[in-house]
Tab-separated table of C-alpha atoms in Angstrom:
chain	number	residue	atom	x	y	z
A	1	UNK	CA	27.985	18.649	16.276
A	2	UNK	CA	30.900	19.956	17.762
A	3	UNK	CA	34.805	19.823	16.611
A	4	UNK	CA	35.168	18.979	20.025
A	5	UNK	CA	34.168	15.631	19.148
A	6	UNK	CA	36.817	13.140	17.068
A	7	UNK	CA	35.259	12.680	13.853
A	8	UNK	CA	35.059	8.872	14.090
A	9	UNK	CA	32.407	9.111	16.974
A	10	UNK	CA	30.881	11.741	14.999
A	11	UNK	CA	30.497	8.902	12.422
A	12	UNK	CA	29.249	6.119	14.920
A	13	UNK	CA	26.662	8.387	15.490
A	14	UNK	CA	25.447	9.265	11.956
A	15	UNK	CA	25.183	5.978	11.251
A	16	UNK	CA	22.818	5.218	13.438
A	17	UNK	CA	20.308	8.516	11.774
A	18	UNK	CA	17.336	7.699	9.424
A	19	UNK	CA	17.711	7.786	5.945
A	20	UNK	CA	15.999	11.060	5.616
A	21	UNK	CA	18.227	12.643	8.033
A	22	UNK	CA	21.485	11.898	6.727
A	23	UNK	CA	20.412	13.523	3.164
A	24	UNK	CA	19.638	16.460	4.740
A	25	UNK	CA	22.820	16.198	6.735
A	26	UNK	CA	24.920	15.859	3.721
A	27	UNK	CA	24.695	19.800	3.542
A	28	UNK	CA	26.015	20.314	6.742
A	29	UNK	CA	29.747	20.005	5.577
A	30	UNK	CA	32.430	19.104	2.662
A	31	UNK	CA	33.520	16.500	5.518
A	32	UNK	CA	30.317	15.140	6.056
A	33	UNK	CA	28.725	15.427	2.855
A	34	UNK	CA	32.060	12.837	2.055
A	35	UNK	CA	31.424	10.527	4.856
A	36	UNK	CA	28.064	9.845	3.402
A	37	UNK	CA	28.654	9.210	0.627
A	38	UNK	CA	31.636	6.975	0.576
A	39	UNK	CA	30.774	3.049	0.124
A	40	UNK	CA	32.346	2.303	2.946
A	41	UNK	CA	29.498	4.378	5.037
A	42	UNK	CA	26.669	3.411	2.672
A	43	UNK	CA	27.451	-0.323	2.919
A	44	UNK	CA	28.357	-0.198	7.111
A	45	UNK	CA	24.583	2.158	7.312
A	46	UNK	CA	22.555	-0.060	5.566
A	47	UNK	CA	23.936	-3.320	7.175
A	48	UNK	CA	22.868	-1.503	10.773
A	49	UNK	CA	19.278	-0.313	9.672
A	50	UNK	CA	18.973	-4.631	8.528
A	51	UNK	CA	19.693	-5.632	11.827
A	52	UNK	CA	18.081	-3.014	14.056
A	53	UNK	CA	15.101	-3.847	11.596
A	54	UNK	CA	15.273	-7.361	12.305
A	55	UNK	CA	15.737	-6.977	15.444
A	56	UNK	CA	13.335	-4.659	17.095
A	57	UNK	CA	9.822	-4.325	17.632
A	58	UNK	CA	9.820	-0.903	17.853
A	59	UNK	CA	10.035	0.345	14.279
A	60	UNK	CA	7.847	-1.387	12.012
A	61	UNK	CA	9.345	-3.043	8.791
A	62	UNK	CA	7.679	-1.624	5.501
A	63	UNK	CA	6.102	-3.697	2.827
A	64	UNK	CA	5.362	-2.179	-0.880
A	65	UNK	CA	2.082	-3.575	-2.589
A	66	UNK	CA	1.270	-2.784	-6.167
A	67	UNK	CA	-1.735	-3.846	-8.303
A	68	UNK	CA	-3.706	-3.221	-11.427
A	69	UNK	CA	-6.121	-0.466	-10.682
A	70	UNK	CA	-8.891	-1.738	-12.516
A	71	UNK	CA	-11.187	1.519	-13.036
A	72	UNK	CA	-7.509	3.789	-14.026
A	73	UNK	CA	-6.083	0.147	-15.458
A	74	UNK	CA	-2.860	1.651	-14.324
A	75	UNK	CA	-0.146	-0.161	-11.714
A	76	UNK	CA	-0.326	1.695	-8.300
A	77	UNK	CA	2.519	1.077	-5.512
A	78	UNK	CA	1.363	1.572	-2.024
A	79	UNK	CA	3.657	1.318	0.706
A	80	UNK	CA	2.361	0.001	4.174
A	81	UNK	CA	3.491	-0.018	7.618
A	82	UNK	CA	3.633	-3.526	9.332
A	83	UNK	CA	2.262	-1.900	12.619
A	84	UNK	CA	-0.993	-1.909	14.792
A	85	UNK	CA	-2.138	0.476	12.139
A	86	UNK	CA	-2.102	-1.931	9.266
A	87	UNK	CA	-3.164	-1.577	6.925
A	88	UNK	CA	-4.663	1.687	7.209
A	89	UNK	CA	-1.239	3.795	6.834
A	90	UNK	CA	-0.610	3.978	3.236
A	91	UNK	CA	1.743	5.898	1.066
A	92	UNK	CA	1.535	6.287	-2.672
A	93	UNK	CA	4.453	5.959	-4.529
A	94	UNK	CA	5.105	7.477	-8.177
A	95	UNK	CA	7.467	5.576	-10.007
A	96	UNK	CA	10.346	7.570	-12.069
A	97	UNK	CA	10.119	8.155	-15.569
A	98	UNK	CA	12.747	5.448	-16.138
A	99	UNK	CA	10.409	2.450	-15.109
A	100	UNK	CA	7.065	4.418	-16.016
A	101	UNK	CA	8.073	4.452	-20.132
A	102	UNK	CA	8.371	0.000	-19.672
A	103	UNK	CA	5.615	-0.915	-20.762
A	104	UNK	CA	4.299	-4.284	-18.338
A	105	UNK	CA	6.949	-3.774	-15.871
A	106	UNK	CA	7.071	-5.391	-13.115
A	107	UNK	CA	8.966	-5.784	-9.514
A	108	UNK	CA	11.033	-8.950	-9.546
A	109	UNK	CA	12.695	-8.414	-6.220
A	110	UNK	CA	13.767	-6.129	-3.570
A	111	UNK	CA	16.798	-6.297	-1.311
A	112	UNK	CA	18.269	-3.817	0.672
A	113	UNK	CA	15.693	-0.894	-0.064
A	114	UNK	CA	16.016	-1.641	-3.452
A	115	UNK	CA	13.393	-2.295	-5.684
A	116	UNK	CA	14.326	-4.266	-9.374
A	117	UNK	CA	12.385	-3.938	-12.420
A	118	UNK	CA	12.092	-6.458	-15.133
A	119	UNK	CA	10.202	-5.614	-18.612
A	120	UNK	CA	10.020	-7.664	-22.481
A	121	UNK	CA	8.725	-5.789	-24.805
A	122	UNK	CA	9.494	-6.610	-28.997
A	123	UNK	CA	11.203	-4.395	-31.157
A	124	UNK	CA	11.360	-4.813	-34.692
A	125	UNK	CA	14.747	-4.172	-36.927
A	126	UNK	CA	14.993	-4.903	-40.799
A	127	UNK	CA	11.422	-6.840	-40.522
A	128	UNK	CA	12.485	-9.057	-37.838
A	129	UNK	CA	11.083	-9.051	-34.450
A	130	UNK	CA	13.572	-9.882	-31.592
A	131	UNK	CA	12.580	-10.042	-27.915
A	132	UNK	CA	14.363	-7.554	-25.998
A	133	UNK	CA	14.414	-7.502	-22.359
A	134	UNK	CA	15.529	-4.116	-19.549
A	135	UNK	CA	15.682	-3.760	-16.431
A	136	UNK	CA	15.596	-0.819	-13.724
A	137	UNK	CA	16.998	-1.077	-10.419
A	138	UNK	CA	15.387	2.045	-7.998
A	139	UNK	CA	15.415	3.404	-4.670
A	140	UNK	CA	12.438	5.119	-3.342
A	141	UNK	CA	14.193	6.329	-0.140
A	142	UNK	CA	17.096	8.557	-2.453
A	143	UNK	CA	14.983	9.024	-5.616
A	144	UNK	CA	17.642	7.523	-7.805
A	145	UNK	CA	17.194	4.863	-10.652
A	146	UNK	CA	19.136	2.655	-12.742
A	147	UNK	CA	18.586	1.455	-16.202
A	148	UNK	CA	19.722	-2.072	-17.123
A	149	UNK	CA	19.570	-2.949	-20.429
A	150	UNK	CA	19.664	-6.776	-21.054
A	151	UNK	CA	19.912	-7.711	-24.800
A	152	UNK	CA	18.376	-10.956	-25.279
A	153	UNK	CA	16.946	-12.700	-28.876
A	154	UNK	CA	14.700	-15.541	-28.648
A	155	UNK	CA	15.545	-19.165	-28.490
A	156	UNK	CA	12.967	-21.746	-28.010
A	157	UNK	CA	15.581	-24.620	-26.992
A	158	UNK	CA	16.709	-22.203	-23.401
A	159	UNK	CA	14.765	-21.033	-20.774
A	160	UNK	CA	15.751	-18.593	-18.075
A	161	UNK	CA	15.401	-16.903	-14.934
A	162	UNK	CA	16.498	-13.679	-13.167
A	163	UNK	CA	17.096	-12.745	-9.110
A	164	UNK	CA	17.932	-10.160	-7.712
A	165	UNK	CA	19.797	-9.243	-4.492
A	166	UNK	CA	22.468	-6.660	-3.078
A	167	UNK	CA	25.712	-7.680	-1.282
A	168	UNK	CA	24.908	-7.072	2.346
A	169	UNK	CA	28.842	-6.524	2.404
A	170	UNK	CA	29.340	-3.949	0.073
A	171	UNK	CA	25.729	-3.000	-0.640
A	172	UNK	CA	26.527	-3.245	-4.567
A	173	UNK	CA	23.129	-4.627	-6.520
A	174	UNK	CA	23.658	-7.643	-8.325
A	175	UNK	CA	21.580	-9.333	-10.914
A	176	UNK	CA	21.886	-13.486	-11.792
A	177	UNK	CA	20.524	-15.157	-14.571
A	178	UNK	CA	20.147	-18.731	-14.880
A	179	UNK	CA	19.512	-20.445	-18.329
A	180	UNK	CA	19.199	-23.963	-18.837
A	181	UNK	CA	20.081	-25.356	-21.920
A	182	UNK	CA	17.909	-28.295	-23.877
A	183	UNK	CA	19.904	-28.727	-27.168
A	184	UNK	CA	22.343	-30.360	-27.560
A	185	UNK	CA	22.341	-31.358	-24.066
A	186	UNK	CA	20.942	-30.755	-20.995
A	187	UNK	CA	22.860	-28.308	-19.246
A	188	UNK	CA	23.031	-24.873	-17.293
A	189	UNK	CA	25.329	-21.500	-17.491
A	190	UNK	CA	24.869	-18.280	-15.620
A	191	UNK	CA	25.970	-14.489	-15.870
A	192	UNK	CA	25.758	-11.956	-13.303
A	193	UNK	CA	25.852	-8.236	-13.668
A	194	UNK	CA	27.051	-5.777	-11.005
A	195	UNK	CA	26.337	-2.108	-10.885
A	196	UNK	CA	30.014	-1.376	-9.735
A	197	UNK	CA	31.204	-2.947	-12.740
A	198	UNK	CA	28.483	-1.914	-15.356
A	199	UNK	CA	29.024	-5.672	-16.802
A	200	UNK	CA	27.539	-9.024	-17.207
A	201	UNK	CA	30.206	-11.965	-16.398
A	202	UNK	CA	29.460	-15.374	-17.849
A	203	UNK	CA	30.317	-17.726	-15.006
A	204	UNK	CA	32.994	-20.096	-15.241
A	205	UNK	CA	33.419	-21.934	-12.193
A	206	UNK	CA	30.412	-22.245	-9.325
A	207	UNK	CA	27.824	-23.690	-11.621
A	208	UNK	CA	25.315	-26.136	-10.558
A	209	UNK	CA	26.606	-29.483	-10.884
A	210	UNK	CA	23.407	-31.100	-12.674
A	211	UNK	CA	21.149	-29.208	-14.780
A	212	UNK	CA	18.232	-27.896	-13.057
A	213	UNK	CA	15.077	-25.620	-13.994
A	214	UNK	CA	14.419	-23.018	-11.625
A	215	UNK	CA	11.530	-20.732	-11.521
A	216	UNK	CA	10.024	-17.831	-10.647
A	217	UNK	CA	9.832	-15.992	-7.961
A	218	UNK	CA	13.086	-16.251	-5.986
A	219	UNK	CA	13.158	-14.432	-2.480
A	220	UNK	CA	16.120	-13.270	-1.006
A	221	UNK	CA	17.573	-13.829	3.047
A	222	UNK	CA	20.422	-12.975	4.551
A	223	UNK	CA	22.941	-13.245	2.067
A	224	UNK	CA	21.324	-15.537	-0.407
A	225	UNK	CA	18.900	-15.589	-3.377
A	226	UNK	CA	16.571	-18.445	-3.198
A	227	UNK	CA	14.812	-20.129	-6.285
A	228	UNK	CA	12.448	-23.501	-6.480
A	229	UNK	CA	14.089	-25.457	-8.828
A	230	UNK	CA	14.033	-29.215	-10.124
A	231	UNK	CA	15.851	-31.873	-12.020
A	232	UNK	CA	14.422	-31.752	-15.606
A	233	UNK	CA	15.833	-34.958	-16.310
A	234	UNK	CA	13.294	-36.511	-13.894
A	235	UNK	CA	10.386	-35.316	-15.751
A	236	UNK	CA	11.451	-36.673	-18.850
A	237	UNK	CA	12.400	-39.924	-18.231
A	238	UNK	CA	9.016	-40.411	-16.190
A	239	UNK	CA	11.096	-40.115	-12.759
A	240	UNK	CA	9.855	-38.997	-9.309
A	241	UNK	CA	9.693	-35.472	-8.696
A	242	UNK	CA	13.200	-34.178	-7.491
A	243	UNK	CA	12.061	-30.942	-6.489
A	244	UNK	CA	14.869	-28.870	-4.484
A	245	UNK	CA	16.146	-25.207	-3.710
A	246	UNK	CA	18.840	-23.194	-5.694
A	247	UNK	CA	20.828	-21.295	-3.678
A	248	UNK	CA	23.174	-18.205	-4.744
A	249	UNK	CA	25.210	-16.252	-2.537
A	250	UNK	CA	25.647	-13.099	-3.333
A	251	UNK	CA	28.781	-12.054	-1.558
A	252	UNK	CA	31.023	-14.866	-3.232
A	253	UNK	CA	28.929	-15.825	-6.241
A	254	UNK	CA	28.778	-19.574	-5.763
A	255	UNK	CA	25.503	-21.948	-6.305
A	256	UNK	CA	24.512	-24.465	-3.557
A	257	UNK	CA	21.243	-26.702	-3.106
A	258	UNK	CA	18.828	-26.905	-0.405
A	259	UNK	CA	17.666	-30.113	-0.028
A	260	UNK	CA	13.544	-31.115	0.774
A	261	UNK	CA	11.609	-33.727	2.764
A	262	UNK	CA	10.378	-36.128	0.737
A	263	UNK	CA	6.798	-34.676	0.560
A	264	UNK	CA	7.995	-32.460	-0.855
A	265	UNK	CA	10.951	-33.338	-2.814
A	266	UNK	CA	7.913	-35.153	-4.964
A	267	UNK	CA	5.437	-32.989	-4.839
A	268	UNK	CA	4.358	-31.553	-8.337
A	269	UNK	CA	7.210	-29.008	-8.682
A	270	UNK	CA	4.842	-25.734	-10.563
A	271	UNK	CA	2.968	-26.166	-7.309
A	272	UNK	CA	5.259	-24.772	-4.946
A	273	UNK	CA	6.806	-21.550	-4.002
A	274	UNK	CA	9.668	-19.584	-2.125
A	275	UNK	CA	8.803	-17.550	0.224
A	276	UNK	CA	9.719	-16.000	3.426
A	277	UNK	CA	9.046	-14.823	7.199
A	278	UNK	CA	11.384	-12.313	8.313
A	279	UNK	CA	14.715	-13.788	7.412
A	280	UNK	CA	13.430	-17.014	7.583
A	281	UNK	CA	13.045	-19.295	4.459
A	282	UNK	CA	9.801	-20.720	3.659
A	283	UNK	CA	8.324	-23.232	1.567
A	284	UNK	CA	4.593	-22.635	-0.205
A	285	UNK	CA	2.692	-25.894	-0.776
A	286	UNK	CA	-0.385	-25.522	-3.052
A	287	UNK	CA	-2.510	-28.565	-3.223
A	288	UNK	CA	-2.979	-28.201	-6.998
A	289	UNK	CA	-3.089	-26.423	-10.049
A	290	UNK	CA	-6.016	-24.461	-9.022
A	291	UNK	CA	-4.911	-23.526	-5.760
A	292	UNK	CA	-7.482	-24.237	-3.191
A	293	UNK	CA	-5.070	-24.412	-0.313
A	294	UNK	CA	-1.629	-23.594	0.257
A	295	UNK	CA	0.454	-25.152	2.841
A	296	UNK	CA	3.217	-23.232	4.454
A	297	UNK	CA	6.672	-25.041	5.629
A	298	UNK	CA	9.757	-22.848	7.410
A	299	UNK	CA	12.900	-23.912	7.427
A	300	UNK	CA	14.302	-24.430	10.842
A	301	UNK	CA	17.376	-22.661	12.397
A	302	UNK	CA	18.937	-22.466	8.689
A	303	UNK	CA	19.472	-26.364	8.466
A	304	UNK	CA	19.013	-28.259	5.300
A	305	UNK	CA	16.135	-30.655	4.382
A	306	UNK	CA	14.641	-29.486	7.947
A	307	UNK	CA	11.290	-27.755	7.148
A	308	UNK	CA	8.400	-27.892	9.971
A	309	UNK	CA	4.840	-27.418	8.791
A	310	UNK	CA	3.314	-24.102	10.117
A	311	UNK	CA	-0.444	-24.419	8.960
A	312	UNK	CA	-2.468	-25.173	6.061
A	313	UNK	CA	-5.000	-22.223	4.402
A	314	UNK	CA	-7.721	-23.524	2.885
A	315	UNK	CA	-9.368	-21.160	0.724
A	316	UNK	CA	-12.836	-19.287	1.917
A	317	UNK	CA	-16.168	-20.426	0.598
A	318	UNK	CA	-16.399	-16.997	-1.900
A	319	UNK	CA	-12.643	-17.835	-3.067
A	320	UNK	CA	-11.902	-20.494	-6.184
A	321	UNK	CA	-8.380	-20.057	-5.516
A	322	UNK	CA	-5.697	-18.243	-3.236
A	323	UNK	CA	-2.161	-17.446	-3.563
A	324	UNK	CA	0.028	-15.985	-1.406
A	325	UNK	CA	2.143	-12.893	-1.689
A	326	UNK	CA	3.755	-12.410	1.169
A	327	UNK	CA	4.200	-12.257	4.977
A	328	UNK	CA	3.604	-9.846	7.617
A	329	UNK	CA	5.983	-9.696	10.657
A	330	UNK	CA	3.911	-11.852	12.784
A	331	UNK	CA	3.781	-14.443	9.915
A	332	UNK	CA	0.058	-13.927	8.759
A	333	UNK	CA	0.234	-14.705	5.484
A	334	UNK	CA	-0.742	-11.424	2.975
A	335	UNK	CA	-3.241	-13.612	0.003
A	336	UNK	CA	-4.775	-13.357	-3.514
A	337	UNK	CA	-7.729	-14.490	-3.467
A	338	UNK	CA	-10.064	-15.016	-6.764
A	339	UNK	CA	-14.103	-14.891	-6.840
A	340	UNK	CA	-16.442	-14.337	-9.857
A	341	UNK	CA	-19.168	-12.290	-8.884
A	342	UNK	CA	-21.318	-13.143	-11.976
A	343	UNK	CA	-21.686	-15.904	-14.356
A	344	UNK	CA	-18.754	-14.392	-16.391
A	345	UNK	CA	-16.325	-12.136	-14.618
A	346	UNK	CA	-13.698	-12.804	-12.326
A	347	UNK	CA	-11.917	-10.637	-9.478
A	348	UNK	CA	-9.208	-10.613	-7.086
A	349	UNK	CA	-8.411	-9.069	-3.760
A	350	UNK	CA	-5.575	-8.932	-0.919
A	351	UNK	CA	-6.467	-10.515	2.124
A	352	UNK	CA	-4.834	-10.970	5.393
A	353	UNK	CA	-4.592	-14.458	7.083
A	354	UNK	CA	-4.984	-14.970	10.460
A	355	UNK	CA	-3.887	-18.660	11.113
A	356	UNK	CA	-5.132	-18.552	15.184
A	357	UNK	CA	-8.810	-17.732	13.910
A	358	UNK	CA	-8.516	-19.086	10.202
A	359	UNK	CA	-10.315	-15.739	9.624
A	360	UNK	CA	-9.808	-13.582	6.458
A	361	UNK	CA	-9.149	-9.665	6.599
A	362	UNK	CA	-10.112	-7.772	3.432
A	363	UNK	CA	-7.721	-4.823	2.718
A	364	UNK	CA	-9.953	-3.041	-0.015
A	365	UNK	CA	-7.669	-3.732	-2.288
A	366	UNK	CA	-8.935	-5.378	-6.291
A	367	UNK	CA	-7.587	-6.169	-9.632
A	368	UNK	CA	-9.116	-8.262	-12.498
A	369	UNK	CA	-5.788	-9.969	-13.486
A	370	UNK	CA	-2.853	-11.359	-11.216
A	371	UNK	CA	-1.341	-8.531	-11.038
A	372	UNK	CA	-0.849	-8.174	-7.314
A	373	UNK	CA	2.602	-8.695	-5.749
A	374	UNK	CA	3.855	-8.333	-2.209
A	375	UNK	CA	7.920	-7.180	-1.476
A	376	UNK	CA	9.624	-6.098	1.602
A	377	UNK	CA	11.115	-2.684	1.696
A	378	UNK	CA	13.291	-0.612	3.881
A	379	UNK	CA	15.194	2.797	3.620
A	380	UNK	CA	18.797	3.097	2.498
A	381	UNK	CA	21.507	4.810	1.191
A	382	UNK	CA	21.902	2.329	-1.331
A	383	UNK	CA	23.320	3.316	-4.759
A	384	UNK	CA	23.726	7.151	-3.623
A	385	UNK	CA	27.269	7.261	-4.686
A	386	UNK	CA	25.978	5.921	-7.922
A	387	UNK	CA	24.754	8.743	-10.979
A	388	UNK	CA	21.190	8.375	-12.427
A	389	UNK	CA	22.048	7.025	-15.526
A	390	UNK	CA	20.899	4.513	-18.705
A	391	UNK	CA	23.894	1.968	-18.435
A	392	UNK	CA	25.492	0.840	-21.880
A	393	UNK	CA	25.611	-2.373	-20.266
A	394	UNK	CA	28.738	-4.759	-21.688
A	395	UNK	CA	27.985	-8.386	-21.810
A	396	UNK	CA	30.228	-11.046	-22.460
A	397	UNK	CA	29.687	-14.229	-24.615
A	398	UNK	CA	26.890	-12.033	-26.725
């Protein structure tokens, strides 16, 4: 590029180039090796590629898939293109050696092109078994990984759960953890840890007002993480249901609540899910505990306690049950669905939806366990001005 040119239109212009441009580009120059990889560029580039995503139909958002291989009994991660092609592109991903020594990892969320990792696994000191937890936040597009560690010892009277989401401001990962509290008293705390700090915070202020369980999985959009929750209290005292949604924002750390329509405010809470279609929210129904159909509600134009019923799938005449993973672009559901194909063994596959036809699309894919899990994915520059390295992570209250 010329010196002709002022260097800010220079950068208006690299900001716009693929992910797999500007690292090659970063050897170009001192001045533009610097531009790169400043925050400030990684944060305003990765903000752009979200909305031209979201926006047009001419590059097709990416979805990663992994599964149990059950002849290798190994994990594999295939990345698929949400095109006319799917879902015959597919690229194979190896994972770093970070995330390949946890044993039972798995993908707890993406945001932002980047991919988190959750494993427990025991470890015994002085003949005592604790139950340790780590985590590994990675980046396909750059190659670079993160290790978490989480120290954590068992208590039967708390429960928690983990999301996951980046700042779409300034693009620096964040991980929240909710635990609620049964003795002495019903009640909830939080910590986050950011990777610009290296540092779980206990929260303070911004905590939920009541106590409330929330559960797994929690889906991210726009700027918020998103988990099913309910009032415990409910439950115990032989209540209705008071199912709702937990909201976090990422960008100023504060919880909020999503209300529900009544059916499903009182619907049997274990039984429904968060989801999403593009960046819209989306509520999974199941009619049961064995899944045989799975009603899907969006919420409409971001506005509370207004969720409009999109379609019902029932599960096929081969299927005892069905659960759904994800969404493609057009808002076919992507689906687990179980069979046993003899009086004793049981398999699953990944299926495509198609809610005009209510026909099902096999996509060759099988596991014996639920294993199978569906996450959106797009490249970044996110955490390139961060080191590969295993973070001594500082946590307070422990």
């Amino acid at each position: 590029m010329s010196d002709e040119i002022p260097f800010h239109i220079q950068e208006n212009i690299i900001k716009r180039l693929p992910v797999v441009s500007l690292l090659q580009f970063r050897s170009v120059s001192k001045a533009w090796k610097s531009l790169i990889d400043s925050s400030k560029f990684i944060a305003a580039h990765s903000v752009t590629q979200a909305e031209h995503l979201l926006l047009s139909y001419e590059e097709p958002p990416q979805m990663l898939l992994s599964y149990e291989d059950p002849v290798k009994t190994e994990t594999k991660y295939v990345l698929l293109l949400d095109d006319d092609s799917f879902p015959q592109q597919r690229f194979h991903y190896t994972l770093p050696l970070s995330i390949k020594l946890l044993k039972q990892s798995c993908i707890i969320g993406s945001s932002l092109g980047v991919l988190c990792f959750h494993c427990y696994y025991e470890e015994e000191e002085d003949f005592c078994t604790n139950l340790k937890s780590e985590m590994v936040l990675w980046n396909p597009s750059i190659r670079k990984s993160i290790d978490v560690p989480v120290p954590k010892k068992f208590n039967p009277y708390h429960e928690s759960n983990l999301g996951f989401g980046v700042c779409p401001l300034t693009c620096d990962p964040k991980i929240v953890e909710i635990t609620l509290f049964h003795k002495p008293r019903f009640h909830c705390e939080a910590k986050v840890y950011t990777v610009s700090s290296r540092k779980w915070r206990n929260f303070t202020s911004n905590l939920p007002s009541k106590p409330f369980r929330v559960f797994y999985p929690h889906v991210v959009v726009d700027r918020f993480i998103y988990w099913c929750a309910f009032d415990p209290m409910t439950m115990d005292n032989g209540l209705p249901n008071h199912n709702l949604i937990m909201s976090f924002d990422i960008t100023n750390e504060s919880f909020g609540v999503v209300d529900l329509p009544d059916s499903l405010r009182r619907h049997p809470p274990l039984q429904l899910c968060v989801s999403k279609v593009r960046e819209s929210l989306v509520m999974l129904e199941y009619d049961s505990y064995m899944k045989g159909a799975c009603g899907v509600w969006m919420m409409e134009n971001g506005v509370v306690k207004s969720f409009i019923k999109l379609f019902t799938v029932e599960a096929p005449n081969w299927s005892r049950t069905i659960k759904t993973l994800g969404f493609r672009r057009s808002g076919e559901p992507i689906m687990e669905v179980e069979y046993r194909y003899d009086d004793s063994s049981e398999q699953r596959e990944v299926v495509v939806y198609e809610p005009n036809s209510g026909r099902f699309t096999d996509l060759e894919m099988y596991g014996a366990n639920e294993t199978f899990s569906v996450n959106s994915y797009m490249e970044t520059l996110v955490m390139l001005d961060r080191s590969d390295c295993n973070i001594e992570a500082e946590v307070d209250g422990f």
